[in-house]
Coordinates of C-alpha atoms in Angstrom, one line a residue:
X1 CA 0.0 0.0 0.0
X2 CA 2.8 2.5 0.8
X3 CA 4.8 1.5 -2.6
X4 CA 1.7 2.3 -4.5
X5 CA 0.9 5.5 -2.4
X6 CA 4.7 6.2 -3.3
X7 CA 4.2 5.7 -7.1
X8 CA 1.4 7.9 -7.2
X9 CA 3.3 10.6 -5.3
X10 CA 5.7 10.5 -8.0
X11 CA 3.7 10.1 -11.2
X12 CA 2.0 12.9 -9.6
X13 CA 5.4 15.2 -8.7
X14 CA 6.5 14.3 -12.8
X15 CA 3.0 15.1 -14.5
X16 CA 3.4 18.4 -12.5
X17 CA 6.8 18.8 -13.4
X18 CA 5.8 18.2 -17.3
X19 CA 3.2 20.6 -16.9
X20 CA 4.9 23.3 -15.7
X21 CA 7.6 22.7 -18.5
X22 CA 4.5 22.9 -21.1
X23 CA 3.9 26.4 -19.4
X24 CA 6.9 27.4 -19.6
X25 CA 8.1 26.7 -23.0
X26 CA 4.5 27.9 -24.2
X27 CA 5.2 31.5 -22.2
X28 CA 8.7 31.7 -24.1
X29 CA 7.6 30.7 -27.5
X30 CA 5.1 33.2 -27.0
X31 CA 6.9 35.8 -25.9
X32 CA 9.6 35.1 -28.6
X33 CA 6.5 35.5 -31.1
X34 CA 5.8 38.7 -29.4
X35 CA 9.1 40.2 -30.6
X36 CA 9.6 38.3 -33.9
X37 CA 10.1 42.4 -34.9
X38 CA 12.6 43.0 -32.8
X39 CA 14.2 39.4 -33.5
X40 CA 13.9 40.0 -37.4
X41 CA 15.8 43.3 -37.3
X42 CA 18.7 41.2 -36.0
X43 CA 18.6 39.2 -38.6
X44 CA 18.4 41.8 -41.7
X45 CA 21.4 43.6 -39.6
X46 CA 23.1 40.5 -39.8
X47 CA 22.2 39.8 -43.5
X48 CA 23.3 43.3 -44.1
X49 CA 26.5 43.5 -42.5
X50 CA 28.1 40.2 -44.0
X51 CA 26.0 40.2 -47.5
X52 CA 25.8 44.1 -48.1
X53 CA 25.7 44.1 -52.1
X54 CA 22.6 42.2 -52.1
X55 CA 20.0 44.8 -50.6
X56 CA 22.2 48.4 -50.9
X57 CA 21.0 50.9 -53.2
X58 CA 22.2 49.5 -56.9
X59 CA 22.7 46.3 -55.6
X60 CA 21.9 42.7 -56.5
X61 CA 18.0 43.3 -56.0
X62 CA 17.6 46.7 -57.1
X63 CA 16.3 47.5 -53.9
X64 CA 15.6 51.2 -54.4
X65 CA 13.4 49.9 -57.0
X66 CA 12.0 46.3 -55.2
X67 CA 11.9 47.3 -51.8
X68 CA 11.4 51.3 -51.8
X69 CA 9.0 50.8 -54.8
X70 CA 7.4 47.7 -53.9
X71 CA 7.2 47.3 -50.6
X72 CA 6.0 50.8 -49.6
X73 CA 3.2 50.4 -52.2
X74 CA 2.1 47.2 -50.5
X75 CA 2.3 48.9 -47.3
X76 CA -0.4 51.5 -48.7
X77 CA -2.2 49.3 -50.7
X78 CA -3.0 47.6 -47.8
X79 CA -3.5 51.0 -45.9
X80 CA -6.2 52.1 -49.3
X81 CA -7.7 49.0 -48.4
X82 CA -8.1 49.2 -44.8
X83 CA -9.2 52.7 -44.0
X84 CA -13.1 54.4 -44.6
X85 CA -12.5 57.0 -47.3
X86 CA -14.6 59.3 -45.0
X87 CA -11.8 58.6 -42.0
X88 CA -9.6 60.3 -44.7
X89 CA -11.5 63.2 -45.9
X90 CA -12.0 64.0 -42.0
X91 CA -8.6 64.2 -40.8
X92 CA -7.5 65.8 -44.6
X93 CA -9.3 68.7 -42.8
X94 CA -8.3 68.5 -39.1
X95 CA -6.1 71.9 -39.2
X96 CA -5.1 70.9 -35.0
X97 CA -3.9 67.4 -36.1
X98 CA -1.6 69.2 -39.1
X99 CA -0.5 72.0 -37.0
X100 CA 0.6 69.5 -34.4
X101 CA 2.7 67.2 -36.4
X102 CA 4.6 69.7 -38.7
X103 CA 5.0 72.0 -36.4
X104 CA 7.0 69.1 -34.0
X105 CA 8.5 67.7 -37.2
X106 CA 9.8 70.9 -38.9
X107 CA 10.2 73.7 -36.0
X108 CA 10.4 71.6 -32.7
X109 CA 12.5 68.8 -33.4
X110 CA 15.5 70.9 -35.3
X111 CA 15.2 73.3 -32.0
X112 CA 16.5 70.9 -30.2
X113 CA 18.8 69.1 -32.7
X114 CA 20.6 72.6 -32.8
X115 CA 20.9 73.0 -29.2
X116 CA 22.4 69.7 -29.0
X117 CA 24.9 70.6 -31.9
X118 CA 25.4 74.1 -30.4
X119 CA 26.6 72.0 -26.6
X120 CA 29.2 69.7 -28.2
X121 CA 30.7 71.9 -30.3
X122 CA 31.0 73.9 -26.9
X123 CA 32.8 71.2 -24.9
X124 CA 34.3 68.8 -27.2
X125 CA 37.2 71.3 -28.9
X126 CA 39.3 68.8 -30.2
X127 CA 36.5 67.1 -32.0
X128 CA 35.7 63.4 -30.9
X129 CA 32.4 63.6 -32.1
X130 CA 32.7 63.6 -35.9
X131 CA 31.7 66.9 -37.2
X132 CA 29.7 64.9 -40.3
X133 CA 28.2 63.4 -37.4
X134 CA 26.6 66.8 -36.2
X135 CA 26.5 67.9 -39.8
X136 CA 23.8 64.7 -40.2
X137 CA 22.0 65.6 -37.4
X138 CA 21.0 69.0 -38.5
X139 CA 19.7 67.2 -42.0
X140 CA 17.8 64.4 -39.7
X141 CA 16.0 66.9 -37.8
X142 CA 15.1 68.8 -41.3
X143 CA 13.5 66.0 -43.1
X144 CA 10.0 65.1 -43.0
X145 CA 8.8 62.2 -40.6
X146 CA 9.0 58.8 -41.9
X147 CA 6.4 56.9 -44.7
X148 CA 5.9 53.8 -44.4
X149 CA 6.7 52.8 -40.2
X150 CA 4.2 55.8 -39.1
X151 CA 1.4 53.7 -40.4
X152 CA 2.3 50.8 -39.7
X153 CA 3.0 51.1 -35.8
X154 CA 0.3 53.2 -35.5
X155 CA -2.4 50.5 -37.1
X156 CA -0.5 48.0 -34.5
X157 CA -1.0 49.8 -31.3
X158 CA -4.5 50.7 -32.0
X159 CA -4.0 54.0 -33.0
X160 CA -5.9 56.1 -35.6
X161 CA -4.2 55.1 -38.9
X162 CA -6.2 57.3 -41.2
X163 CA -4.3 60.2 -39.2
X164 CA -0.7 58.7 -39.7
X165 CA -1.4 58.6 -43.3
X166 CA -2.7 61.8 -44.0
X167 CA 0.0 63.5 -41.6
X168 CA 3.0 61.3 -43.9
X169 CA 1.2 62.5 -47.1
X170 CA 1.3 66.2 -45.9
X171 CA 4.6 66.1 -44.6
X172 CA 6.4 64.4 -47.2
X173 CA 4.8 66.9 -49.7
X174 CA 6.1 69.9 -47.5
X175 CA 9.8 68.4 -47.1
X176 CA 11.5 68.5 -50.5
X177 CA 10.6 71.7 -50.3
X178 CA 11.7 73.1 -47.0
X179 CA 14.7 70.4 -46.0
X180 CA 17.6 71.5 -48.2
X181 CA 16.9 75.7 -47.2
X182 CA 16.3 74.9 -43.8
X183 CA 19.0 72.4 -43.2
X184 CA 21.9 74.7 -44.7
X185 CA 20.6 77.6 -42.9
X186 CA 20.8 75.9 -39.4
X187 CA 24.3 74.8 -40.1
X188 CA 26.7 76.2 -37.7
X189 CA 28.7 79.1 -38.7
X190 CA 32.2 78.1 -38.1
X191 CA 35.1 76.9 -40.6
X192 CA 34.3 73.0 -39.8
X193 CA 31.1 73.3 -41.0
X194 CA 32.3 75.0 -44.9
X195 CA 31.7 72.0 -46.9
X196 CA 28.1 71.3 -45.9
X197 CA 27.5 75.0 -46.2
X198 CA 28.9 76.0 -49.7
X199 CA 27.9 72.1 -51.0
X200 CA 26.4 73.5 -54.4
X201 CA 24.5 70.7 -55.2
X202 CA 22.0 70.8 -58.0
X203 CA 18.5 69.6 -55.8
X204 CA 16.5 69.1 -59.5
X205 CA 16.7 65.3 -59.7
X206 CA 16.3 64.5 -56.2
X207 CA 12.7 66.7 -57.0
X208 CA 12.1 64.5 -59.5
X209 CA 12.5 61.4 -57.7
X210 CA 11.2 62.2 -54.7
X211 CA 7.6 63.2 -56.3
X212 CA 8.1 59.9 -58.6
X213 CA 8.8 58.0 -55.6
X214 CA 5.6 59.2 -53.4
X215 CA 3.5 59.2 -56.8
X216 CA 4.3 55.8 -57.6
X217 CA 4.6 54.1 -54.2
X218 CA 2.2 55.3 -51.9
X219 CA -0.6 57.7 -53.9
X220 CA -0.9 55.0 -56.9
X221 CA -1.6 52.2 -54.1
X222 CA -3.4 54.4 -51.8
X223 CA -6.2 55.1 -54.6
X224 CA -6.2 51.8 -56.0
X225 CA -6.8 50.4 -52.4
X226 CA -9.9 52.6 -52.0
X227 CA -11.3 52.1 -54.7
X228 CA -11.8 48.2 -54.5
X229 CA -12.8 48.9 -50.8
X230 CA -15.4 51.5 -52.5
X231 CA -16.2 48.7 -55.1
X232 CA -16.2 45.5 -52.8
X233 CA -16.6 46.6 -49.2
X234 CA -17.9 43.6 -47.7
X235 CA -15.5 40.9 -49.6
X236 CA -12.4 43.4 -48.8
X237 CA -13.2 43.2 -45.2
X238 CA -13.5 39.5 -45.3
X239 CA -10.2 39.1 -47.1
X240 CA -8.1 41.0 -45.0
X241 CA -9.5 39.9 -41.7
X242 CA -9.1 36.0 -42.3
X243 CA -5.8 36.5 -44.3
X244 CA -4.4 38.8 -41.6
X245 CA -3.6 41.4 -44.4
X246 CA -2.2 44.4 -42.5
X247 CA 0.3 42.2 -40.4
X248 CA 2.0 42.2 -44.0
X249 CA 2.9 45.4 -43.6
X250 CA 5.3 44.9 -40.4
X251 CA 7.7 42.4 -42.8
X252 CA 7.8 45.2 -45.6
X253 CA 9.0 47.5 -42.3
X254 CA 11.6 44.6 -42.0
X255 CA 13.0 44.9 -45.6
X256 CA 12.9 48.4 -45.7
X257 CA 15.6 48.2 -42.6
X258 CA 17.5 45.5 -44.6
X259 CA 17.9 47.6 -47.6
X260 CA 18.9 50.9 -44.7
X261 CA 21.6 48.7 -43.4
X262 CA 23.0 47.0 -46.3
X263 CA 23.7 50.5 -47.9
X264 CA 25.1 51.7 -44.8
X265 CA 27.3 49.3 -44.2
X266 CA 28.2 49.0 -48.4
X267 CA 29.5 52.4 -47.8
X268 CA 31.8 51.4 -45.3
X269 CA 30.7 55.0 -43.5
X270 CA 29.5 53.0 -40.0
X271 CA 33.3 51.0 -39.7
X272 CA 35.2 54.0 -40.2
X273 CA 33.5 56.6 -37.0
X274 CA 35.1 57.0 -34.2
X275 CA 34.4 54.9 -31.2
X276 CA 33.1 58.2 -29.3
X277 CA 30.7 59.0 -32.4
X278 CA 29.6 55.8 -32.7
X279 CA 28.5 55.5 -29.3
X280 CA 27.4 59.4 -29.2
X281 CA 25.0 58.5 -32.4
X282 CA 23.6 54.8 -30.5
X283 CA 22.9 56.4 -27.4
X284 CA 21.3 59.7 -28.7
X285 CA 18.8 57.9 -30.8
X286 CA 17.1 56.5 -28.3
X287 CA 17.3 59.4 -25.7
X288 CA 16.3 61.9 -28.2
X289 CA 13.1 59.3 -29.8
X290 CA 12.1 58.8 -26.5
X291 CA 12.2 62.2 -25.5
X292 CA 10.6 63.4 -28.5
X293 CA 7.7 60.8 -28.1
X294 CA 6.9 62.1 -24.8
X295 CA 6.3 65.4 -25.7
X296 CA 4.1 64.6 -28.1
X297 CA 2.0 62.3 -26.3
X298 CA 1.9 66.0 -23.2
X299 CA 1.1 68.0 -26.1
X300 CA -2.0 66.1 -26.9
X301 CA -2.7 64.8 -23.6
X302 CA -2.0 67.5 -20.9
X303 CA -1.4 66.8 -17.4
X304 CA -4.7 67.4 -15.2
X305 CA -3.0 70.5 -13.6
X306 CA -2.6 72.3 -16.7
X307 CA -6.4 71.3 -18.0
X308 CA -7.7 73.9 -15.6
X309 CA -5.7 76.8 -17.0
X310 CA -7.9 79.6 -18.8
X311 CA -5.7 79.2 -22.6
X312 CA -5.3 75.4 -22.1
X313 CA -5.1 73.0 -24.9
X314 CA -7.8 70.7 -24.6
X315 CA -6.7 66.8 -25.0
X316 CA -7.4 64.7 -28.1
X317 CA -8.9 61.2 -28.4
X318 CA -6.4 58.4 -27.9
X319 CA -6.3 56.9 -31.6
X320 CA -4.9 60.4 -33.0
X321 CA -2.4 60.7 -29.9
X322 CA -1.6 58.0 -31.0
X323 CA -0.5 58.2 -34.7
X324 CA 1.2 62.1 -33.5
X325 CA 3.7 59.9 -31.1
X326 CA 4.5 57.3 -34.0
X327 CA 4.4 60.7 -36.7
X328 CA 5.9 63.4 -34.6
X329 CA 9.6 62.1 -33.6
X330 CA 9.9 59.6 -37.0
X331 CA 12.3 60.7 -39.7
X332 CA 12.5 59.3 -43.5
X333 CA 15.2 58.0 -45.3
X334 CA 13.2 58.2 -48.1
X335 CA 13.7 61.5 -48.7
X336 CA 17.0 62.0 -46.2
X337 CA 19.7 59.7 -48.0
X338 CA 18.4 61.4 -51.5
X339 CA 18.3 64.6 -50.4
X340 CA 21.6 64.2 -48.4
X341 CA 22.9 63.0 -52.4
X342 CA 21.7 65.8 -53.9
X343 CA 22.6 68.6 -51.7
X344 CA 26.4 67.7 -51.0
X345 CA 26.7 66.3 -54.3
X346 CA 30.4 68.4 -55.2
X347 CA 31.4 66.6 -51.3
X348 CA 33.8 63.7 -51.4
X349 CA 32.0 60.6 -51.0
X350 CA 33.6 59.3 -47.9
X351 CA 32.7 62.2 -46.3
X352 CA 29.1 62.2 -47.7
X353 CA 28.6 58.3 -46.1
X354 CA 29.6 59.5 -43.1
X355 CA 26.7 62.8 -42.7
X356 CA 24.5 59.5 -43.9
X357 CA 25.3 57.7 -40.6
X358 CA 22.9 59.6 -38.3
X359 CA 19.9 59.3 -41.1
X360 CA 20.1 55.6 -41.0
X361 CA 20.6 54.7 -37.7
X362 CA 18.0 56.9 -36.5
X363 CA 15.2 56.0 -38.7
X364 CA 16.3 52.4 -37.6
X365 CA 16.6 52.5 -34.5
X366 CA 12.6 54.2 -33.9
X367 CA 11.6 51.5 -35.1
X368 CA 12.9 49.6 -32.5
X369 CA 11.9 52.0 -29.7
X370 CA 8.4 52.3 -31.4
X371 CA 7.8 48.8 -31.3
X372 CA 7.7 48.4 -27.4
X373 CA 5.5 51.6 -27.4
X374 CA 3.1 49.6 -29.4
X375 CA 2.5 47.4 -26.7
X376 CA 2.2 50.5 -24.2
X377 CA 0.3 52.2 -26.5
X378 CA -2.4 49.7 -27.1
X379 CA -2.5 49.0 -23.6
X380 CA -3.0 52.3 -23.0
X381 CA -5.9 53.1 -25.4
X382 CA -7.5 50.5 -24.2
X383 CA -7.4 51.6 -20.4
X384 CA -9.1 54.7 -21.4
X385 CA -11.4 53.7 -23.9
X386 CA -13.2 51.6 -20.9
X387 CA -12.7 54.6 -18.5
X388 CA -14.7 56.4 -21.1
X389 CA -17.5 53.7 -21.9
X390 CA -17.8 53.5 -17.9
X391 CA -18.2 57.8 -17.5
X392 CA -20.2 58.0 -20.7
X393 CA -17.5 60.5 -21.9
X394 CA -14.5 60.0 -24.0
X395 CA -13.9 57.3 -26.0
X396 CA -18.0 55.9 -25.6
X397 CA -20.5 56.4 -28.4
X398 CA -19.5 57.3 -31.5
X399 CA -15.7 56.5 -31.5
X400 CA -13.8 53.7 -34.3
X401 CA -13.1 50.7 -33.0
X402 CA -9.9 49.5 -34.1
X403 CA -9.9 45.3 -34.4
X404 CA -7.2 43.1 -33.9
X405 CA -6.3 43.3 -37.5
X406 CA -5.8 46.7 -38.0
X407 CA -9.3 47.5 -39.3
X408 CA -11.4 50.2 -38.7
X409 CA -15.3 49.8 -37.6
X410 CA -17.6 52.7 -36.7
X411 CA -19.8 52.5 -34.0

C-alpha cells in the first residue's frame, strides 16, 4: 500500500513537473513570437553587415526599386484597403492634427537638434564627435517624418491610422521643399562646417525622384486600395481579416531596414567613425526618440493641472495621440539619403557616407523604440477607452473601434 501510495506521489510530482515545462516553454515561444520584430531586425542587420551588395541601393536586388517601390506600395495598398475613405476626408481637414505634427516635425524637433549641436561643439574642442556626425544631425531633424513605419506602428498599437497617413502624405509633400533651405541655414557658422555650407548641389533630380517616388509608391496604391474597398466593401473586409492582411505590412518594415543597413554598411561609413561618435549616435537615438515621443503624447494629452488653465489645450482622443507619437519624432530616409545626395553632391564621397550615418541609424533605430510603445500604447488606449465607456465621456458612443487586425469599424 505505501509503494503504491509512493508511485502515485511520483507520477503525480513528474506530471506536474511536465506541466509546468509545457507552461513554460509555451510563455517563451510566445513571448519570442511577441518580438519576432525586434528578432527579425537582427537578422536583416546581420544579413546586411556580411552580404551588403545584395539589398544596398544599386545592388543585387535593385532594392531602391523592389523594396522602396514595392514594398511601400504594398504597405499603402493595404493602408487604401483598410481605412473608410470618409476617415480620410476628415482628418484631410483637421487643421489641430496638421498643426501639431509639422509644427514638432519641422520647427520643434530641429530646435532641439541645434541645441544639442550648439553644446558639443561647446565642450568637445578637439572634436571626438565627428563633425559629419553633427553635420547629419542637422539634415535628420530637417527631413519630414517617416512613410511607411508611421502607419504601420500606428495600425499595430490601436491608434488612428487614417491620421498617420494623412500627416505622412502632408509632410512628405512639404519636405522636398523646405529640407535643403532649412537644413543649410541651421548649419553652424564656423570653418568646420564650410563643406556642408557652400555644397552647391544641384537639388533638381532629387525633386524628380522624390515626387516619382511618393506618386508611384504610396498615392498610386493608396487610390487603387480605395477604390476596390469602395467597389467590394464587404469581400475586402473579409479578405483581410481572415488572411491577416495588414500584419504584411510589419515584414515590408523589415526589408525596408535591410535595404537601410546593407547600404550603410556597403559604404563602409559605419566601420570607419570613431568609437566616441559611434556610441554618441547609438545612445542619442534612443534618448532623443524617447524624449521626442513624450512630448508629443503631453502636447496632446495635458497633465490634469494644466487642463484647468484659462488658454489650455484641450486633449485629443487616444487613436490620433496616438499616430502624432509614431508621426511626430519619425524621420524618412526616403527623402534623407536622396536629399543628403543631392545637396552635397560636389562633397567627397567618404565624407558624404559619413553625414548618412545619423539618417540611418535613427530611422532604424525608432523603429525599435516604437515597437515596445506599441504594446504600451495599445494597452493604454485601451485603459481609457473603458474609463470612457464607464463615465459616458471619451472614448463611448461614437468613437472607431480599431480590431485586432488593423481594421477600422464605426460604431
Amino acid at each position: 500500500m505505501s509503494q503504491c501510495a509512493t508511485e502515485h506521489e511520483t507520477a503525480k510530482h513528474n506530471h506536474s513537473n511536465t506541466a509546468c515545462l509545457k507552461q513554460a516553454t509555451k510563455t517563451t515561444l510566445l513571448f519570442i513570437l511577441h518580438q519576432w520584430l525586434l528578432i527579425g531586425i537582427g537578422v536583416v542587420c546581420v544579413l546586411a553587415y556580411y552580404f551588403p551588395n545584395v539589398a544596398k541601393h544599386g545592388g543585387i536586388i535593385r532594392s531602391e526599386y523592389s523594396i522602396l517601390y514595392g514594398a511601400m506600395a504594398l504597405i499603402f495598398l493595404i493602408s487604401g484597403l483598410s481605412i473608410p475613405r470618409q476617415k480620410l476626408l476628415l482628418h484631410f481637414l483637421n487643421w489641430r492634427l496638421h498643426l501639431l505634427v509639422q509644427v514638432i516635425s519641422f520647427l520643434f524637433i530641429p530646435a532641439v537638434v541645434l541645441a544639442v549641436v550648439h553644446a558639443i561643439l561647446a565642450g568637445d574642442p578637439h572634436g571626438h564627435i565627428d563633425r559629419a556626425v553633427l553635420a547629419g544631425y542637422i539634415l535628420t531633424a530637417c527631413i519630414p517624418t517617416t512613410i511607411a513605419s508611421n502607419v504601420v506602428m500606428t495600425r499595430a498599437a490601436g491608434g488612428d491610422d487614417a491620421a498617420a497617413l494623412v500627416e505622412v502624405l502632408i509632410a512628405n509633400f512639404l519636405g522636398p521643399f523646405i529640407t535643403a533651405a532649412w537644413t543649410v541655414t541651421l548649419l553652424p557658422d564656423t570653418a568646420e562646417f564650410e563643406p556642408w555650407r557652400d555644397g552647391g548641389g544641384d537639388l533638381s533630380d532629387m525633386y524628380r525622384g522624390v515626387f516619382k517616388q511618393l506618386g508611384l509608391s504610396v498615392l498610386l496604391p493608396l487610390v487603387v486600395g480605395q477604390l476596390v474597398r469602395w467597389t467590394w466593401p464587404d469581400q475586402t473586409a473579409r479578405v483581410l481579416q481572415k488572411y491577416h492582411i495588414p500584419k504584411i505590412g510589419t515584414v515590408c518594415l523589415l526589408l525596408l531596414v535591410w535595404s537601410t543597413f546593407s547600404s550603410c554598411f556597403a559604404t563602409g561609413a559605419l566601420q570607419t567613425l570613431s568609437a566616441w561618435s559611434i556610441v554618441f549616435v547609438a545612445g542619442f537615438n534612443v534618448a532623443l526618440y524617447v524624449f521626442l515621443t513624450v512630448v508629443c503624447f503631453y502636447l496632446c494629452r495635458p497633465p490634469d493641472f494644466l487642463r484647468s488653465w484659462r488658454f489650455a489645450v484641450m486633449p485629443i482622443p487616444p487613436e490620433e495621440t496616438i499616430a502624432v507619437c509614431f508621426c511626430g519624432p519619425a524621420k524618412s530616409t526616403a527623402l534623407g539619403i536622396p536629399l543628403l545626395y543631392a545637396m552635397w553632391a560636389p562633397v567627397d564621397l567618404y565624407i558624404k557616407a559619413k553625414t548618412s550615418v545619423p539618417v540611418l541609424l535613427y530611422t532604424t533605430e525608432q523603429i525599435c523604440i516604437a515597437h515596445f510603445f506599441v504594446h504600451w500604447f495599445r494597452r493604454w488606449c485601451a485603459r481609457v477607452n473603458e474609463k470612457g465607456d464607464l463615465e459616458g465621456g471619451e472614448g463611448g458612443s461614437g468613437r472607431d473601434e480599431i480590431t485586432n487586425d488593423g481594421m477600422v469599424e464605426s460604431k
